[in-house]
Amino acid sequence: MSDHAPSDIATLPFERALKELEEIVDRLEKGNVPLDESIAIYERGEALKKHCEALLKKAEARIEKITMGPDGKPGSEPLDVEG
């Protein structure tokens, strides 16, 4: 499998990619998928996972850009979502 996601995955918004990935995981966990199809959907799942990770990294970078420091000035601190 190549490192590049298929073009249909590359254009998916995060929520749709994650939903499809969850459906693939569910199908694989049930174990009632033929071997050839299991391999194909596993590979698609890997591409979806990489796409979701890339989208999350982009979102994190955007959040870092807009985070304000304690003095009210823009900072580059990551957002503390665990608070």
GROMACS .gro file of C-alpha atoms in nm:
model
   83
    1MET     CA    1   0.000   0.000   0.000
    2SER     CA    2   0.131   0.344  -0.086
    3ASP     CA    3   0.165   0.630   0.162
    4HIS     CA    4  -0.080   0.839  -0.037
    5ALA     CA    5  -0.450   0.816   0.039
    6PRO     CA    6  -0.686   0.747  -0.249
    7SER     CA    7  -0.824   1.071  -0.390
    8ASP     CA    8  -1.173   1.007  -0.251
    9ILE     CA    9  -1.028   0.980   0.101
   10ALA     CA   10  -0.811   1.290   0.060
   11THR     CA   11  -1.122   1.504   0.012
   12LEU     CA   12  -1.330   1.360   0.298
   13PRO     CA   13  -1.409   1.586   0.592
   14PHE     CA   14  -1.287   1.456   0.927
   15GLU     CA   15  -1.629   1.345   1.054
   16ARG     CA   16  -1.708   1.136   0.745
   17ALA     CA   17  -1.362   0.978   0.738
   18LEU     CA   18  -1.388   0.889   1.107
   19LYS     CA   19  -1.737   0.742   1.062
   20GLU     CA   20  -1.620   0.524   0.774
   21LEU     CA   21  -1.315   0.415   0.975
   22GLU     CA   22  -1.541   0.317   1.266
   23GLU     CA   23  -1.761   0.114   1.029
   24ILE     CA   24  -1.454  -0.068   0.894
   25VAL     CA   25  -1.331  -0.150   1.244
   26ASP     CA   26  -1.676  -0.278   1.336
   27ARG     CA   27  -1.689  -0.503   1.028
   28LEU     CA   28  -1.341  -0.641   1.093
   29GLU     CA   29  -1.414  -0.703   1.461
   30LYS     CA   30  -1.725  -0.904   1.374
   31GLY     CA   31  -1.504  -1.131   1.164
   32ASN     CA   32  -1.766  -1.222   0.906
   33VAL     CA   33  -1.587  -1.062   0.609
   34PRO     CA   34  -1.411  -1.279   0.347
   35LEU     CA   35  -1.029  -1.264   0.365
   36ASP     CA   36  -0.981  -1.075   0.037
   37GLU     CA   37  -1.236  -0.814   0.139
   38SER     CA   38  -1.086  -0.793   0.489
   39ILE     CA   39  -0.748  -0.705   0.341
   40ALA     CA   40  -0.899  -0.441   0.113
   41ILE     CA   41  -1.103  -0.273   0.385
   42TYR     CA   42  -0.811  -0.292   0.628
   43GLU     CA   43  -0.595  -0.105   0.376
   44ARG     CA   44  -0.870   0.153   0.328
   45GLY     CA   45  -0.895   0.184   0.705
   46GLU     CA   46  -0.522   0.254   0.727
   47ALA     CA   47  -0.559   0.530   0.465
   48LEU     CA   48  -0.857   0.675   0.653
   49LYS     CA   49  -0.661   0.668   0.981
   50LYS     CA   50  -0.369   0.855   0.824
   51HIS     CA   51  -0.608   1.109   0.673
   52CYS     CA   52  -0.778   1.169   1.009
   53GLU     CA   53  -0.441   1.207   1.182
   54ALA     CA   54  -0.330   1.463   0.921
   55LEU     CA   55  -0.652   1.661   0.964
   56LEU     CA   56  -0.609   1.660   1.342
   57LYS     CA   57  -0.251   1.786   1.312
   58LYS     CA   58  -0.369   2.071   1.088
   59ALA     CA   59  -0.642   2.159   1.338
   60GLU     CA   60  -0.392   2.156   1.625
   61ALA     CA   61  -0.161   2.388   1.432
   62ARG     CA   62  -0.450   2.629   1.373
   63ILE     CA   63  -0.544   2.620   1.742
   64GLU     CA   64  -0.185   2.696   1.842
   65LYS     CA   65  -0.190   3.002   1.617
   66ILE     CA   66  -0.501   3.148   1.780
   67THR     CA   67  -0.427   3.066   2.143
   68MET     CA   68  -0.391   3.370   2.368
   69GLY     CA   69  -0.131   3.387   2.639
   70PRO     CA   70  -0.209   3.474   3.004
   71ASP     CA   71  -0.124   3.837   2.932
   72GLY     CA   72  -0.393   3.853   2.661
   73LYS     CA   73  -0.140   3.848   2.381
   74PRO     CA   74  -0.137   3.582   2.113
   75GLY     CA   75   0.083   3.290   2.201
   76SER     CA   76   0.191   2.961   2.053
   77GLU     CA   77   0.102   2.740   2.347
   78PRO     CA   78  -0.100   2.429   2.258
   79LEU     CA   79  -0.460   2.427   2.374
   80ASP     CA   80  -0.499   2.233   2.700
   81VAL     CA   81  -0.812   2.031   2.632
   82GLU     CA   82  -0.773   1.818   2.945
   83GLY     CA   83  -0.795   2.133   3.158
   0.00000   0.00000   0.00000
